[in-house]
Short mmCIF file of C-alpha atoms in Angstrom, two decimals:
data_model
loop_
_atom_site.label_atom_id
_atom_site.label_comp_id
_atom_site.label_asym_id
_atom_site.label_seq_id
_atom_site.Cartn_x
_atom_site.Cartn_y
_atom_site.Cartn_z
CA MET A 1336 1.55 -43.60 24.45
CA THR A 1337 3.70 -44.26 21.42
CA VAL A 1338 3.07 -41.83 18.24
CA THR A 1339 4.50 -42.95 15.05
CA THR A 1340 6.04 -40.32 12.68
CA SER A 1341 3.52 -41.66 9.75
CA SER A 1342 0.83 -40.62 11.92
CA LEU A 1343 1.85 -36.82 12.61
CA PRO A 1344 0.84 -34.03 9.76
CA ILE A 1345 3.41 -33.51 7.03
CA PRO A 1346 4.09 -29.68 7.23
CA ALA A 1347 3.93 -27.75 3.96
CA PRO A 1348 7.27 -27.03 2.32
CA ARG A 1349 8.71 -23.70 3.45
CA GLU A 1350 9.02 -20.96 0.84
CA ASP A 1351 13.03 -20.12 1.16
CA GLY A 1352 13.97 -16.41 1.27
CA ARG A 1353 14.82 -16.21 -2.87
CA ARG A 1354 11.31 -17.00 -3.44
CA ARG A 1355 9.44 -15.24 -1.23
CA LYS A 1356 11.32 -12.31 -2.13
CA ALA A 1357 10.51 -12.85 -6.05
CA ARG A 1358 6.71 -13.86 -5.08
CA ARG A 1359 6.83 -10.43 -3.32
CA THR A 1360 8.58 -8.44 -6.44
CA ARG A 1361 5.73 -10.11 -8.69
CA GLU A 1362 3.01 -8.87 -6.21
CA ALA A 1363 4.40 -5.22 -5.69
CA LEU A 1364 4.66 -4.82 -9.83
CA ALA A 1365 1.23 -6.33 -10.45
CA ALA A 1366 -0.31 -4.44 -7.52
CA ALA A 1367 1.72 -1.23 -9.41
CA ALA A 1368 0.39 -1.76 -12.64
CA LEU A 1369 -3.48 -2.96 -11.44
CA GLU A 1370 -3.42 0.81 -9.55
CA LEU A 1371 -1.82 2.97 -12.19
CA VAL A 1372 -4.29 1.24 -15.23
CA LEU A 1373 -7.49 2.04 -12.84
CA ARG A 1374 -6.12 5.19 -12.44
CA ASP A 1375 -4.76 6.89 -15.03
CA GLY A 1376 -6.13 4.36 -18.23
CA PRO A 1377 -4.33 1.64 -20.00
CA ASP A 1378 -2.63 4.04 -22.65
CA GLU A 1379 -1.35 6.24 -20.22
CA VAL A 1380 0.75 3.65 -17.96
CA THR A 1381 4.35 2.77 -18.99
CA VAL A 1382 6.41 0.08 -17.57
CA ALA A 1383 8.75 2.48 -16.19
CA ALA A 1384 5.96 3.88 -14.47
CA ILE A 1385 5.06 0.41 -12.99
CA ALA A 1386 8.53 -0.34 -12.07
CA ASP A 1387 9.12 3.11 -10.12
CA ARG A 1388 5.74 2.63 -8.63
CA ALA A 1389 6.62 -0.75 -7.13
CA ASP A 1390 10.32 0.51 -6.78
CA VAL A 1391 12.43 -1.59 -8.26
CA ALA A 1392 14.60 -1.24 -11.74
CA ARG A 1393 13.19 -0.86 -15.02
CA ARG A 1394 14.72 -4.41 -16.08
CA THR A 1395 13.33 -6.32 -13.33
CA PHE A 1396 10.07 -5.47 -14.45
CA SER A 1397 10.93 -7.64 -17.65
CA ARG A 1398 11.88 -10.57 -15.23
CA TYR A 1399 8.50 -10.75 -14.49
CA PHE A 1400 6.01 -9.85 -17.25
CA GLY A 1401 6.20 -9.08 -20.55
CA SER A 1402 3.77 -6.16 -21.07
CA LYS A 1403 2.24 -3.70 -18.67
CA GLU A 1404 -0.98 -5.44 -19.79
CA GLU A 1405 0.07 -9.14 -18.67
CA ALA A 1406 1.11 -7.54 -14.77
CA ALA A 1407 -2.56 -5.56 -14.43
CA LEU A 1408 -3.71 -9.21 -15.08
CA ASP A 1409 -1.27 -11.13 -12.85
CA PHE A 1410 -4.61 -12.07 -10.56
CA VAL A 1411 -6.00 -14.06 -13.76
CA ARG A 1412 -2.61 -16.20 -14.01
CA GLU A 1413 -2.80 -16.71 -10.11
CA ASP A 1414 -6.90 -17.72 -10.75
CA GLY A 1415 -5.90 -19.92 -12.92
CA SER A 1416 -3.42 -21.69 -11.17
CA ARG A 1417 -5.97 -21.91 -8.07
CA ILE A 1418 -8.60 -23.49 -10.11
CA ASN A 1419 -6.21 -26.31 -11.75
CA ALA A 1420 -4.80 -27.12 -8.66
CA LEU A 1421 -8.25 -27.29 -7.36
CA LEU A 1422 -9.36 -29.34 -10.29
CA ARG A 1423 -6.54 -31.93 -9.45
CA GLU A 1424 -7.93 -32.64 -6.12
CA ARG A 1425 -11.45 -33.52 -7.47
CA PRO A 1426 -12.49 -37.13 -7.71
CA ALA A 1427 -11.72 -39.27 -9.91
CA ALA A 1428 -15.69 -40.66 -10.49
CA GLU A 1429 -16.84 -36.96 -11.13
CA PRO A 1430 -17.25 -36.48 -14.96
CA PRO A 1431 -15.17 -33.62 -16.62
CA LEU A 1432 -17.48 -30.75 -16.51
CA VAL A 1433 -18.63 -31.37 -12.99
CA ALA A 1434 -14.98 -31.71 -11.70
CA TYR A 1435 -14.32 -28.11 -13.51
CA ARG A 1436 -17.75 -26.59 -11.74
CA ARG A 1437 -16.91 -27.94 -8.42
CA ALA A 1438 -13.23 -26.46 -8.54
CA VAL A 1439 -14.64 -23.05 -9.83
CA ALA A 1440 -16.96 -23.10 -6.83
CA CYS A 1441 -14.43 -24.19 -4.29
CA TRP A 1442 -12.22 -21.46 -5.69
CA LEU A 1443 -14.53 -18.84 -5.62
CA THR A 1444 -15.69 -19.67 -1.90
CA ASP A 1445 -12.53 -20.21 -0.39
CA ARG A 1446 -11.99 -17.99 2.50
CA ASP A 1447 -8.56 -19.03 3.22
CA THR A 1448 -6.77 -18.29 -0.19
CA PRO A 1449 -9.71 -16.10 -1.56
CA ALA A 1450 -10.11 -15.68 -4.91
CA SER A 1451 -8.95 -12.25 -6.88
CA HIS A 1452 -12.41 -10.87 -7.08
CA HIS A 1453 -12.88 -10.41 -3.67
CA ARG A 1454 -10.06 -7.61 -4.24
CA PRO A 1455 -10.19 -3.73 -4.60
CA GLY A 1456 -10.07 -3.11 -8.44
CA ILE A 1457 -10.36 -6.34 -10.03
CA ARG A 1458 -14.32 -5.64 -11.07
CA ALA A 1459 -12.84 -2.15 -12.33
CA LEU A 1460 -10.15 -3.69 -14.56
CA LEU A 1461 -12.31 -6.74 -16.17
CA ALA A 1462 -15.12 -4.35 -17.23
CA LEU A 1463 -12.42 -2.46 -19.24
CA LEU A 1464 -11.40 -5.37 -21.12
CA ASP A 1465 -13.72 -4.96 -23.89
CA GLY A 1466 -13.13 -1.45 -25.08
CA ASP A 1467 -8.85 -2.03 -24.91
CA PRO A 1468 -7.88 -4.68 -27.45
CA ALA A 1469 -4.00 -5.02 -26.01
CA LEU A 1470 -5.44 -5.57 -22.28
CA PHE A 1471 -8.31 -8.04 -23.99
CA GLY A 1472 -5.31 -9.75 -25.74
CA ALA A 1473 -3.13 -10.30 -22.98
CA TYR A 1474 -6.32 -11.77 -20.72
CA GLN A 1475 -6.92 -14.24 -23.64
CA ARG A 1476 -3.61 -15.38 -23.56
CA ILE A 1477 -3.45 -15.76 -19.90
CA ARG A 1478 -6.77 -17.70 -20.37
CA VAL A 1479 -5.62 -19.98 -23.13
CA ASP A 1480 -2.45 -20.74 -21.04
CA ALA A 1481 -4.71 -21.74 -17.68
CA GLN A 1482 -7.24 -23.62 -20.47
CA ALA A 1483 -4.46 -25.85 -21.85
CA GLU A 1484 -3.76 -27.08 -18.62
CA SER A 1485 -6.95 -27.95 -17.61
CA VAL A 1486 -7.17 -30.22 -20.62
CA ALA A 1487 -4.00 -31.65 -19.54
CA ILE A 1488 -5.29 -32.37 -16.21
CA VAL A 1489 -8.51 -33.59 -17.48
CA ALA A 1490 -6.70 -35.96 -20.48
CA ALA A 1491 -4.73 -37.49 -17.41
CA ARG A 1492 -8.04 -37.77 -15.48
CA LEU A 1493 -9.73 -39.63 -18.54
CA GLY A 1494 -6.49 -41.84 -19.74
CA VAL A 1495 -6.80 -40.21 -22.86
CA ASP A 1496 -4.77 -38.64 -25.22
CA ALA A 1497 -6.03 -35.19 -25.94
CA THR A 1498 -4.98 -34.43 -29.01
CA ARG A 1499 -6.90 -37.58 -30.36
CA ASP A 1500 -9.99 -37.59 -28.11
CA PRO A 1501 -11.75 -34.30 -27.81
CA ARG A 1502 -13.79 -34.77 -24.57
CA PRO A 1503 -11.11 -32.88 -22.56
CA ALA A 1504 -11.05 -30.10 -24.40
CA VAL A 1505 -14.68 -29.73 -24.89
CA ALA A 1506 -15.49 -30.26 -21.31
CA VAL A 1507 -12.87 -27.41 -20.41
CA ASP A 1508 -13.89 -24.98 -22.95
CA SER A 1509 -17.44 -25.40 -22.06
CA ALA A 1510 -16.93 -24.96 -18.29
CA ALA A 1511 -14.49 -22.37 -18.78
CA ALA A 1512 -16.75 -20.11 -21.12
CA VAL A 1513 -19.51 -20.68 -18.38
CA LEU A 1514 -16.93 -18.87 -16.19
CA THR A 1515 -15.91 -16.47 -18.73
CA ALA A 1516 -19.80 -14.89 -19.41
CA ALA A 1517 -20.27 -15.11 -15.66
CA LEU A 1518 -16.94 -13.11 -15.37
CA ARG A 1519 -18.11 -10.38 -17.96
CA MET A 1520 -21.62 -10.39 -16.73
CA TRP A 1521 -20.51 -9.19 -13.32
CA ALA A 1522 -18.03 -6.83 -14.34
CA GLY A 1523 -20.28 -5.26 -16.80
CA SER A 1524 -22.92 -4.96 -13.89
CA ALA A 1525 -20.38 -2.85 -12.02
CA ALA A 1526 -21.83 0.41 -13.73
CA VAL A 1527 -24.89 0.04 -12.15
CA ASP A 1528 -24.01 -0.56 -8.43
CA GLY A 1529 -23.69 2.26 -6.03
CA PRO A 1530 -20.58 3.51 -4.34
CA ASP A 1531 -19.71 0.81 -2.47
CA GLY A 1532 -20.41 -1.70 -5.19
CA PRO A 1533 -18.01 -3.59 -6.94
CA ASP A 1534 -15.79 -3.87 -4.23
CA SER A 1535 -18.46 -3.84 -0.80
CA PRO A 1536 -17.93 -6.91 1.54
CA ASP A 1537 -21.87 -7.03 0.90
CA ASP A 1538 -20.80 -8.61 -2.70
CA LEU A 1539 -18.29 -10.85 -2.25
CA ASP A 1540 -20.99 -13.58 -2.75
CA ASP A 1541 -22.40 -12.67 -6.15
CA LEU A 1542 -20.36 -13.61 -8.65
CA ALA A 1543 -20.01 -17.27 -6.93
CA ALA A 1544 -23.99 -16.98 -7.03
CA LEU A 1545 -24.09 -16.02 -10.73
CA VAL A 1546 -21.35 -18.58 -11.94
CA GLU A 1547 -23.45 -21.44 -10.29
CA ARG A 1548 -26.76 -20.18 -12.03
CA SER A 1549 -24.68 -19.82 -15.29
CA TYR A 1550 -23.36 -23.20 -14.58
CA ASP A 1551 -27.35 -24.52 -14.66
CA ALA A 1552 -27.96 -22.71 -17.33
CA LEU A 1553 -25.63 -24.82 -19.59
CA MET A 1554 -26.77 -27.94 -17.75
CA ALA A 1555 -30.36 -27.23 -18.57
CA GLU A 1556 -29.49 -26.45 -22.32
CA ALA A 1557 -27.43 -29.62 -22.80
CA ALA A 1558 -30.38 -31.69 -21.55
CA HIS A 1559 -32.78 -29.92 -23.63
CA ALA A 1560 -30.81 -30.12 -26.65
CA ALA A 1561 -30.40 -34.08 -25.85
CA GLY A 1562 -33.78 -34.31 -25.22
CA HIS A 1563 -34.52 -32.36 -28.72
CA GLU A 1564 -32.18 -34.96 -30.59
CA ALA A 1565 -33.19 -38.04 -29.07
CA GLU A 1566 -37.15 -36.85 -30.05
CA SER A 1567 -35.60 -36.36 -33.66
CA ALA A 1568 -34.18 -39.68 -33.96
CA ARG A 1569 -37.36 -41.15 -32.67
CA ARG A 1570 -39.11 -39.37 -35.17
CA LYS A 1571 -37.14 -41.09 -38.32
#
């Protein structure tokens, strides 16, 4: 039997040595920052301590991160990139809000490339955000960058200019706000968990379920509001 080259799977591009080393250095710095922030508190951690913990020079840190908060929250950037990659893959026929919701669902339940909430310490770090202005500010900046990319993806799907048509930004900001609200509830509930609560394997699906309930709540509220507006218009 003759096998044509077109029938063979296309291998994923291989990561060269330089990129692999850079990725590992970034991961080591992010892991060190997360560990130290959780152990010592955000105010007590220095960039020098993070670099030392990751076994790299202080100047190396500055090549990857602008602050210790940005390093500790690098998982947020990773998750945003993953959600956007999945959003690009959604069927063109899906409305933007549905596409974003399903991209998030795929991200949360993907066992091959697990979302960050499966990792130890992530829930505890998210619980610190509201009480630390610098950490919260870094979190917001990372979120804004990810959402800007999402808006561009949705605008391309719709074939519109996002600076003139509000639909891409409205859809993304609404959908992302649901995810943020669910994450805050999930992180806040860590205080009432048992000793194995936040990072226990038994709890890995909790966030996914909470996010789904949160999106259901948004859809229900939108339908209720639309019905109310339609009834008000009918009575006029």
